mmCIF file of C-alpha atoms in Angstrom:
data_model
loop_
_atom_site.group_PDB
_atom_site.id
_atom_site.type_symbol
_atom_site.label_atom_id
_atom_site.label_comp_id
_atom_site.label_asym_id
_atom_site.label_seq_id
_atom_site.Cartn_x
_atom_site.Cartn_y
_atom_site.Cartn_z
ATOM 1 C CA ASP A 2 0.276 0.033 -0.199
ATOM 2 C CA PRO A 3 2.937 2.748 1.011
ATOM 3 C CA ALA A 4 4.335 1.369 -2.380
ATOM 4 C CA LYS A 5 0.865 2.993 -4.673
ATOM 5 C CA PRO A 6 1.086 6.478 -3.407
ATOM 6 C CA ASP A 7 4.909 7.017 -4.501
ATOM 7 C CA ALA A 8 4.425 5.494 -7.401
ATOM 8 C CA THR A 9 1.198 8.616 -7.638
ATOM 9 C CA LYS A 10 3.416 10.778 -6.665
ATOM 10 C CA PRO A 11 5.634 10.471 -9.252
ATOM 11 C CA GLU A 12 2.741 11.437 -11.528
ATOM 12 C CA THR A 13 2.391 14.779 -10.230
ATOM 13 C CA PRO A 14 5.658 16.044 -11.605
ATOM 14 C CA LYS A 15 5.655 14.412 -14.766
ATOM 15 C CA THR A 16 3.049 16.864 -15.070
ATOM 16 C CA ASP A 17 5.011 18.896 -13.419
ATOM 17 C CA THR A 18 7.980 18.372 -17.237
ATOM 18 C CA SER A 19 4.272 18.725 -19.609
ATOM 19 C CA ALA A 20 4.734 22.595 -17.469
ATOM 20 C CA ALA A 21 7.952 23.091 -18.731
ATOM 21 C CA LYS A 22 7.001 21.977 -22.273
ATOM 22 C CA PRO A 23 5.127 24.648 -22.543
ATOM 23 C CA GLU A 24 8.307 26.618 -21.010
ATOM 24 C CA VAL A 25 9.998 24.976 -24.352
ATOM 25 C CA THR A 26 7.626 26.352 -26.303
ATOM 26 C CA PRO A 27 8.106 29.966 -24.759
ATOM 27 C CA PRO A 28 11.131 30.177 -27.856
ATOM 28 C CA VAL A 29 8.714 29.665 -30.438
ATOM 29 C CA PRO A 30 8.431 32.473 -30.989
ATOM 30 C CA ASN A 31 11.897 33.130 -31.565
ATOM 31 C CA PRO A 32 11.043 32.496 -35.772
ATOM 32 C CA ILE A 33 8.517 35.216 -35.039
ATOM 33 C CA PRO A 34 10.548 38.518 -34.579
ATOM 34 C CA SER A 35 13.260 36.500 -37.337
ATOM 35 C CA GLU A 36 10.573 37.643 -39.119
ATOM 36 C CA PRO A 37 10.611 41.188 -39.657
ATOM 37 C CA THR A 38 10.568 42.098 -42.559
ATOM 38 C CA GLN A 39 6.404 40.154 -42.888
ATOM 39 C CA PRO A 40 5.278 42.881 -39.785
ATOM 40 C CA THR A 41 6.374 45.422 -43.003
ATOM 41 C CA ALA A 42 4.607 44.106 -45.087
ATOM 42 C CA ASP A 43 1.873 43.486 -42.624
ATOM 43 C CA VAL A 44 1.718 47.401 -41.308
ATOM 44 C CA PRO A 45 1.296 48.875 -45.120
ATOM 45 C CA LYS A 46 -2.318 46.650 -45.095
ATOM 46 C CA PRO A 47 -3.252 49.046 -42.644
ATOM 47 C CA ALA A 48 -2.633 51.653 -44.689
ATOM 48 C CA GLU A 49 -4.810 50.139 -47.101
ATOM 49 C CA THR A 50 -7.743 49.418 -45.277
ATOM 50 C CA ASN A 51 -7.270 53.204 -44.246
ATOM 51 C CA PRO A 52 -8.780 53.979 -47.213
ATOM 52 C CA GLN A 53 -11.641 51.768 -47.104
ATOM 53 C CA PRO A 54 -12.877 54.113 -43.639
ATOM 54 C CA ALA A 55 -11.382 57.395 -45.499
ATOM 55 C CA GLU A 56 -14.536 56.594 -48.630
ATOM 56 C CA THR A 57 -17.156 56.220 -45.364
ATOM 57 C CA PRO A 58 -16.878 60.000 -44.625
ATOM 58 C CA LYS A 59 -16.144 60.760 -48.185
ATOM 59 C CA THR A 60 -20.689 58.964 -47.971
ATOM 60 C CA ASP A 61 -20.488 61.026 -44.913
ATOM 61 C CA SER A 62 -19.197 64.648 -45.977
ATOM 62 C CA ALA A 63 -22.241 64.253 -48.409
ATOM 63 C CA ALA A 64 -24.723 63.582 -46.076
ATOM 64 C CA VAL A 65 -23.234 66.842 -44.450
ATOM 65 C CA VAL A 66 -24.279 68.742 -46.840
ATOM 66 C CA ALA A 67 -27.925 66.862 -47.782
ATOM 67 C CA ASP A 68 -28.242 67.838 -44.020
ATOM 68 C CA PRO A 69 -26.563 71.604 -44.805
ATOM 69 C CA VAL A 70 -28.901 71.773 -47.312
ATOM 70 C CA LYS A 71 -32.602 70.587 -45.614
ATOM 71 C CA ALA A 72 -31.492 72.577 -42.638
ATOM 72 C CA PRO A 73 -32.085 75.736 -43.938
ATOM 73 C CA ALA A 74 -36.369 75.274 -44.429
ATOM 74 C CA PRO A 75 -36.538 74.601 -40.524
ATOM 75 C CA LYS A 76 -34.521 77.676 -39.510
ATOM 76 C CA VAL A 77 -37.484 79.656 -41.667
ATOM 77 C CA GLU A 78 -40.260 77.858 -39.423
ATOM 78 C CA ALA A 79 -38.274 77.944 -36.421
ATOM 79 C CA PRO A 80 -39.056 81.649 -35.847
ATOM 80 C CA ALA A 81 -43.014 81.723 -36.681
ATOM 81 C CA PRO A 82 -44.708 79.747 -33.936
ATOM 82 C CA LYS A 83 -43.088 81.058 -31.809
ATOM 83 C CA PRO A 84 -45.118 84.407 -31.379
ATOM 84 C CA ALA A 85 -47.797 82.507 -31.610
ATOM 85 C CA ALA A 86 -46.326 80.157 -27.708
ATOM 86 C CA PRO A 87 -47.998 81.960 -25.452
ATOM 87 C CA THR A 88 -45.130 83.178 -22.708
ATOM 88 C CA PHE A 89 -47.161 83.919 -19.812
ATOM 89 C CA GLU A 90 -48.693 81.855 -17.123
ATOM 90 C CA ILE A 91 -51.791 81.683 -15.485
ATOM 91 C CA PRO A 92 -51.099 83.296 -11.243
ATOM 92 C CA GLN A 93 -52.281 80.479 -9.249
ATOM 93 C CA THR A 94 -51.167 82.683 -6.072
ATOM 94 C CA THR A 95 -53.321 86.348 -4.531
ATOM 95 C CA GLU A 96 -49.072 87.725 -4.396
ATOM 96 C CA ALA A 97 -48.631 86.392 -8.260
ATOM 97 C CA ALA A 98 -51.617 87.186 -9.681
ATOM 98 C CA GLU A 99 -51.456 91.110 -8.390
ATOM 99 C CA ASN A 100 -47.654 90.863 -9.775
ATOM 100 C CA ALA A 101 -48.872 90.131 -13.010
ATOM 101 C CA PHE A 102 -51.040 92.311 -12.869
ATOM 102 C CA ASP A 103 -48.956 95.481 -12.104
ATOM 103 C CA LYS A 104 -46.684 94.143 -14.967
ATOM 104 C CA ALA A 105 -49.495 94.726 -17.325
ATOM 105 C CA ASP A 106 -50.611 97.368 -15.758
ATOM 106 C CA ALA A 107 -47.772 99.423 -16.826
ATOM 107 C CA ALA A 108 -46.609 97.883 -20.179
ATOM 108 C CA TYR A 109 -50.281 99.179 -21.378
ATOM 109 C CA LEU A 110 -50.248 102.603 -20.229
ATOM 110 C CA ALA A 111 -46.023 103.860 -21.476
ATOM 111 C CA ALA A 112 -48.093 101.990 -24.584
ATOM 112 C CA LYS A 113 -50.256 104.624 -24.936
ATOM 113 C CA ASP A 114 -46.396 107.140 -24.833
ATOM 114 C CA GLN A 115 -45.717 105.109 -28.812
ATOM 115 C CA ALA A 116 -47.248 105.555 -32.541
ATOM 116 C CA LEU A 117 -49.851 102.933 -32.680
ATOM 117 C CA ASP A 118 -47.362 101.120 -35.090
ATOM 118 C CA GLN A 119 -45.386 100.187 -32.682
ATOM 119 C CA GLN A 120 -46.889 99.452 -29.136
ATOM 120 C CA PRO A 121 -46.726 95.471 -28.171
ATOM 121 C CA LEU A 122 -49.779 95.273 -28.197
ATOM 122 C CA ASP A 123 -49.868 91.340 -28.797
ATOM 123 C CA THR A 124 -47.784 91.116 -25.674
ATOM 124 C CA ILE A 125 -49.620 93.466 -23.556
ATOM 125 C CA ILE A 126 -52.995 91.204 -24.404
ATOM 126 C CA GLN A 127 -50.916 88.315 -23.736
ATOM 127 C CA GLN A 128 -50.487 89.478 -19.870
ATOM 128 C CA PHE A 129 -54.001 91.108 -19.497
ATOM 129 C CA GLU A 130 -55.611 87.515 -20.582
ATOM 130 C CA ALA A 131 -53.423 84.961 -18.233
ATOM 131 C CA VAL A 132 -54.251 87.692 -15.203
ATOM 132 C CA THR A 133 -57.821 87.313 -16.021
ATOM 133 C CA LYS A 134 -57.285 84.148 -16.100
ATOM 134 C CA SER A 135 -56.063 83.308 -12.606
ATOM 135 C CA ASP A 136 -59.220 82.499 -10.030
ATOM 136 C CA ALA A 137 -56.653 84.193 -6.887
ATOM 137 C CA LEU A 138 -56.897 86.962 -8.766
ATOM 138 C CA PRO A 139 -59.397 90.479 -6.298
ATOM 139 C CA GLU A 140 -62.420 90.754 -7.800
ATOM 140 C CA SER A 141 -61.855 95.094 -8.167
ATOM 141 C CA LEU A 142 -58.458 94.253 -10.155
ATOM 142 C CA ARG A 143 -60.369 91.963 -12.747
ATOM 143 C CA ARG A 144 -62.484 94.856 -13.919
ATOM 144 C CA ILE A 145 -59.679 96.589 -14.271
ATOM 145 C CA ALA A 146 -58.121 94.363 -15.892
ATOM 146 C CA GLU A 147 -60.610 92.696 -17.901
ATOM 147 C CA ALA A 148 -61.730 97.574 -19.347
ATOM 148 C CA ARG A 149 -58.037 96.934 -20.634
ATOM 149 C CA LEU A 150 -57.271 93.862 -22.053
ATOM 150 C CA ILE A 151 -60.925 95.163 -23.702
ATOM 151 C CA THR A 152 -58.925 98.177 -24.653
ATOM 152 C CA VAL A 153 -56.259 97.046 -25.564
ATOM 153 C CA LYS A 154 -57.807 93.928 -28.189
ATOM 154 C CA ALA A 155 -59.928 97.350 -30.490
ATOM 155 C CA ARG A 156 -56.511 99.482 -30.148
ATOM 156 C CA LYS A 157 -54.835 95.873 -31.819
ATOM 157 C CA THR A 158 -57.724 95.982 -34.500
ATOM 158 C CA ALA A 159 -56.191 99.668 -35.194
ATOM 159 C CA GLN A 160 -53.285 98.470 -35.536
ATOM 160 C CA ALA A 161 -53.900 96.473 -38.450
ATOM 161 C CA GLU A 162 -55.912 98.207 -40.299
ATOM 162 C CA LEU A 163 -52.498 101.191 -39.975
ATOM 163 C CA PHE A 164 -50.181 97.934 -41.243
ATOM 164 C CA GLN A 165 -52.780 97.604 -44.364
ATOM 165 C CA VAL A 166 -53.202 100.865 -44.528
ATOM 166 C CA ARG A 167 -49.616 101.068 -45.625
ATOM 167 C CA GLN A 168 -49.854 97.939 -47.173
ATOM 168 C CA ASN A 169 -52.141 99.695 -50.347
ATOM 169 C CA GLN A 170 -50.034 103.318 -50.413
ATOM 170 C CA GLU A 171 -46.658 100.774 -51.084
ATOM 171 C CA ASP A 172 -49.259 99.196 -53.415
ATOM 172 C CA LEU A 173 -50.268 101.619 -54.999
ATOM 173 C CA LYS A 174 -46.532 103.573 -55.268
ATOM 174 C CA LYS A 175 -45.101 100.446 -57.324
ATOM 175 C CA LYS A 176 -48.212 100.063 -59.519
ATOM 176 C CA GLN A 177 -47.821 104.526 -59.372
ATOM 177 C CA LEU A 178 -44.257 104.163 -60.730
ATOM 178 C CA SER A 179 -44.555 100.387 -63.014
ATOM 179 C CA LEU A 180 -46.994 103.276 -64.968
ATOM 180 C CA GLU A 181 -44.708 106.174 -65.170
ATOM 181 C CA ALA A 182 -42.163 103.880 -66.279
ATOM 182 C CA GLU A 183 -44.868 102.829 -69.221
ATOM 183 C CA GLN A 184 -46.156 106.320 -69.787
ATOM 184 C CA GLN A 185 -42.276 107.858 -70.395
ATOM 185 C CA GLU A 186 -42.332 104.551 -72.694
ATOM 186 C CA LEU A 187 -45.515 105.093 -75.299
ATOM 187 C CA GLN A 188 -43.900 108.895 -74.550
ATOM 188 C CA LYS A 189 -40.381 108.656 -76.163
ATOM 189 C CA ARG A 190 -42.019 105.898 -78.764
ATOM 190 C CA ILE A 191 -44.263 108.762 -79.981
ATOM 191 C CA THR A 192 -41.061 111.036 -79.286
ATOM 192 C CA GLU A 193 -39.694 109.105 -81.914
ATOM 193 C CA ASN A 194 -42.082 108.198 -84.552
ATOM 194 C CA THR A 195 -43.886 112.324 -84.794
ATOM 195 C CA VAL A 196 -42.514 114.352 -87.742
ATOM 196 C CA LYS A 197 -40.818 117.293 -86.648
ATOM 197 C CA VAL A 198 -41.414 120.474 -89.022
ATOM 198 C CA TYR A 199 -38.313 122.764 -89.604
ATOM 199 C CA GLN A 200 -38.171 125.887 -92.504
ATOM 200 C CA ALA A 201 -34.696 124.410 -92.937
ATOM 201 C CA VAL A 202 -32.476 121.609 -92.312
ATOM 202 C CA GLY A 203 -29.127 121.059 -93.770
ATOM 203 C CA THR A 204 -25.213 121.025 -92.722
ATOM 204 C CA LEU A 205 -23.814 124.280 -91.274
ATOM 205 C CA GLN A 206 -20.731 125.316 -92.096
ATOM 206 C CA PRO A 207 -19.303 129.309 -92.216
ATOM 207 C CA SER A 208 -19.997 132.072 -93.923
ATOM 208 C CA SER A 209 -17.780 134.675 -95.577
ATOM 209 C CA LEU A 210 -20.528 136.610 -95.844
ATOM 210 C CA GLN A 211 -20.662 139.007 -92.786
ATOM 211 C CA ARG A 212 -22.626 141.842 -92.742
ATOM 212 C CA GLY A 213 -25.504 143.083 -90.262
ATOM 213 C CA GLN A 214 -25.716 142.571 -87.029
ATOM 214 C CA GLY A 215 -24.931 138.967 -85.877
ATOM 215 C CA THR A 216 -23.308 135.705 -87.580
ATOM 216 C CA ILE A 217 -24.101 134.416 -90.541
ATOM 217 C CA TYR A 218 -23.188 130.490 -91.025
ATOM 218 C CA ARG A 219 -24.431 128.512 -94.389
ATOM 219 C CA VAL A 220 -27.322 125.291 -94.755
ATOM 220 C CA THR A 221 -24.807 123.201 -97.549
ATOM 221 C CA ASP A 222 -26.196 120.188 -99.850
ATOM 222 C CA PRO A 223 -24.159 117.507 -97.356
ATOM 223 C CA ALA A 224 -23.531 115.401 -100.707
ATOM 224 C CA THR A 225 -22.569 119.129 -102.581
ATOM 225 C CA GLY A 226 -21.731 121.204 -100.577
ATOM 226 C CA ARG A 227 -23.521 123.544 -102.348
ATOM 227 C CA THR A 228 -25.572 126.341 -100.272
ATOM 228 C CA VAL A 229 -29.073 126.165 -99.925
ATOM 229 C CA CYS A 230 -30.118 129.340 -97.802
ATOM 230 C CA TYR A 231 -28.065 131.441 -94.922
ATOM 231 C CA MET A 232 -29.091 131.753 -90.655
ATOM 232 C CA ARG A 233 -27.697 135.102 -89.791
ATOM 233 C CA THR A 234 -28.285 135.014 -85.660
ATOM 234 C CA GLN A 235 -25.780 136.211 -82.151
ATOM 235 C CA ASP A 236 -25.856 133.492 -80.129
ATOM 236 C CA PRO A 237 -23.093 132.639 -79.911
ATOM 237 C CA ALA A 238 -23.493 128.776 -78.990
ATOM 238 C CA THR A 239 -24.158 127.444 -82.408
ATOM 239 C CA ILE A 240 -21.024 128.228 -83.197
ATOM 240 C CA LYS A 241 -20.695 124.883 -81.714
ATOM 241 C CA LEU A 242 -22.536 123.004 -84.306
ATOM 242 C CA ILE A 243 -20.187 123.384 -86.852
ATOM 243 C CA GLY A 244 -20.101 120.437 -89.271
ATOM 244 C CA GLN A 245 -23.328 118.935 -87.814
ATOM 245 C CA PHE A 246 -26.372 118.371 -89.779
ATOM 246 C CA VAL A 247 -29.090 120.993 -88.238
ATOM 247 C CA GLY A 248 -32.100 121.438 -88.269
ATOM 248 C CA ILE A 249 -33.742 124.498 -87.926
ATOM 249 C CA LYS A 250 -36.715 126.597 -86.812
ATOM 250 C CA GLY A 251 -37.591 130.211 -87.596
ATOM 251 C CA GLN A 252 -38.862 132.971 -89.588
ATOM 252 C CA PHE A 253 -37.044 134.056 -93.091
ATOM 253 C CA SER A 254 -36.624 137.649 -94.098
ATOM 254 C CA GLU A 255 -35.349 138.863 -97.532
ATOM 255 C CA ASP A 256 -32.078 140.484 -96.749
ATOM 256 C CA ALA A 257 -30.615 142.989 -99.554
ATOM 257 C CA ARG A 258 -27.457 143.694 -99.184
ATOM 258 C CA LEU A 259 -27.296 140.022 -99.539
ATOM 259 C CA GLY A 260 -29.481 139.513 -102.457
ATOM 260 C CA ALA A 261 -31.169 136.003 -100.661
ATOM 261 C CA LYS A 262 -33.790 134.146 -98.317
ATOM 262 C CA VAL A 263 -31.780 134.794 -94.604
ATOM 263 C CA LEU A 264 -32.942 132.679 -91.561
ATOM 264 C CA ALA A 265 -33.747 133.812 -88.312
ATOM 265 C CA PRO A 266 -33.432 131.193 -86.204
ATOM 266 C CA THR A 267 -35.686 130.400 -82.704
ATOM 267 C CA GLU A 268 -34.171 126.748 -83.139
ATOM 268 C CA VAL A 269 -31.624 124.775 -84.093
ATOM 269 C CA THR A 270 -30.985 120.875 -83.128
ATOM 270 C CA PRO A 271 -28.846 118.355 -84.415
ATOM 271 C CA CYS A 272 -30.933 115.744 -86.090
ATOM 272 C CA ASP A 273 -29.946 113.027 -87.930
ATOM 273 C CA PRO A 274 -30.357 112.457 -91.914
ATOM 274 C CA GLY A 275 -31.393 109.590 -92.424
ATOM 275 C CA ARG A 276 -34.586 110.447 -91.088
ATOM 276 C CA VAL A 277 -36.126 113.685 -93.673
ATOM 277 C CA HIS A 278 -38.891 111.788 -95.105
ATOM 278 C CA GLN A 279 -39.357 110.000 -92.426
ATOM 279 C CA THR A 280 -40.074 111.982 -89.307
ATOM 280 C CA ILE A 281 -38.739 115.228 -91.454
ATOM 281 C CA THR A 282 -39.587 117.249 -92.685
ATOM 282 C CA ALA A 283 -38.774 121.148 -94.045
ATOM 283 C CA GLN A 284 -39.265 123.956 -95.428
ATOM 284 C CA ILE A 285 -36.002 124.147 -97.521
ATOM 285 C CA ILE A 286 -34.467 120.522 -97.747
ATOM 286 C CA PRO A 287 -31.002 119.925 -99.302
ATOM 287 C CA PRO A 288 -30.864 118.755 -103.353
ATOM 288 C CA SER A 289 -29.354 115.402 -102.981
ATOM 289 C CA LEU A 290 -31.984 114.262 -100.054
ATOM 290 C CA MET A 291 -35.150 114.783 -102.272
ATOM 291 C CA PRO A 292 -36.905 111.616 -103.865
ATOM 292 C CA ARG A 293 -36.419 110.654 -107.443
ATOM 293 C CA GLU A 294 -38.495 110.158 -109.351
ATOM 294 C CA PRO A 295 -38.855 106.279 -111.561
ATOM 295 C CA ALA A 296 -37.755 108.814 -114.637
ATOM 296 C CA ALA A 297 -35.108 110.400 -113.506
ATOM 297 C CA GLN A 298 -34.066 107.787 -112.728
ATOM 298 C CA ALA A 299 -34.166 106.046 -115.721
ATOM 299 C CA ALA A 300 -33.169 109.573 -118.144
ATOM 300 C CA THR A 301 -30.139 109.953 -115.552
ATOM 301 C CA ASP A 302 -29.270 106.293 -116.170
ATOM 302 C CA PRO A 303 -26.286 105.392 -119.123
ATOM 303 C CA THR A 304 -28.460 103.765 -122.422
ATOM 304 C CA PRO A 305 -26.093 100.795 -122.799
ATOM 305 C CA VAL A 306 -24.695 99.827 -127.012
ATOM 306 C CA GLU A 307 -25.447 97.174 -128.870
ATOM 307 C CA PRO A 308 -22.714 95.901 -130.681
ATOM 308 C CA GLN A 309 -23.183 96.832 -134.717
ATOM 309 C CA PRO A 310 -22.131 93.385 -135.984
ATOM 310 C CA GLN A 311 -18.832 94.231 -139.053
ATOM 311 C CA GLN A 312 -18.965 93.711 -142.326
#
C-alpha cells in the first residue's frame, strides 16, 4: 500500500514536466521576430485598409452637405411659431396675480406714449389674458384688467388696419411707378415717330459774308456742299454746331445786301439726315436728300450701246 502512494507522487512531477514543455514552447516566438520583413509588409496593409474608411467619411460628408440644405427650411419655420406660443403663465396665488396685474398695467400705460404702429399690443394682450384667467386675482383688479383688455384689443384692430393701409399705399406706389415707366416708354415712342417740321435742314457751315448784326452761317447740302440758305444769329453757342446736320426753326426774311433769304433761327437742333422724309420734314431740303422720281432716274442712267456687226 505505501508503494502505491509513492507511484502517484511521481505522476505529479510528470505533470510538472508537461508544464515545463510549455516553457520550452516560448522559444517558438523567436522565429516570429526572425521575420521582421513580415510585420513591415503588414504595416502597409492596414494603411491600404485606411483609404476604405476614408471613403465612408466622403459619403458622410455628402450627407452633411445634404443636411445643411435641408436645415435652412426648419430655420425659417422656427421663428413663426414663437410669437404664437404663450409666454405668460396664469398666476395661481393672490400675490402672483397682483404682481402680474401690475406688470401688465405698467406695460399698458407705457404703450400710450408710443406710436400706434410701435406698441407691443400682442404682448400686453397675452399679459391681461393670463391675469383675467387667474382665480386668485381680486375682483376689483379683475374688472380693471378686463377693461384694459378690451381697450388693447381695440388698439390691435386699429393697428392692423394701419398696417393694411400702409401696405395698400406701397402697392399703389409700385403701380404708379410702373405706370410712369410705361408712360415714359410710350412718350419716347411717340417722340420717335412724331414728324418734326423745320424751316430748313442741312449741314451748318461758316460763311465769308459777314454783314450787319449777328453771325451769318451757311446751310449746305451734305452731299455737294452747296449753300441751300443762309442763317443769321447772335447766339455764340451756335458755333459748336458747325459741321453737323441740323434742323432749323425760325422765320425767313429778305436781305437786300446779300440778295437772298436769311433765316432768323429760334431753334437749332442736331438731327439725323436719314430721318428726312420719315420723321423730319422742312420747307427747304437739300437736293441730295430729295426723293428721285423713276423717270429722272431712267434719264440719268446710261443706256447700253449695242455693238454693230462688222461687214
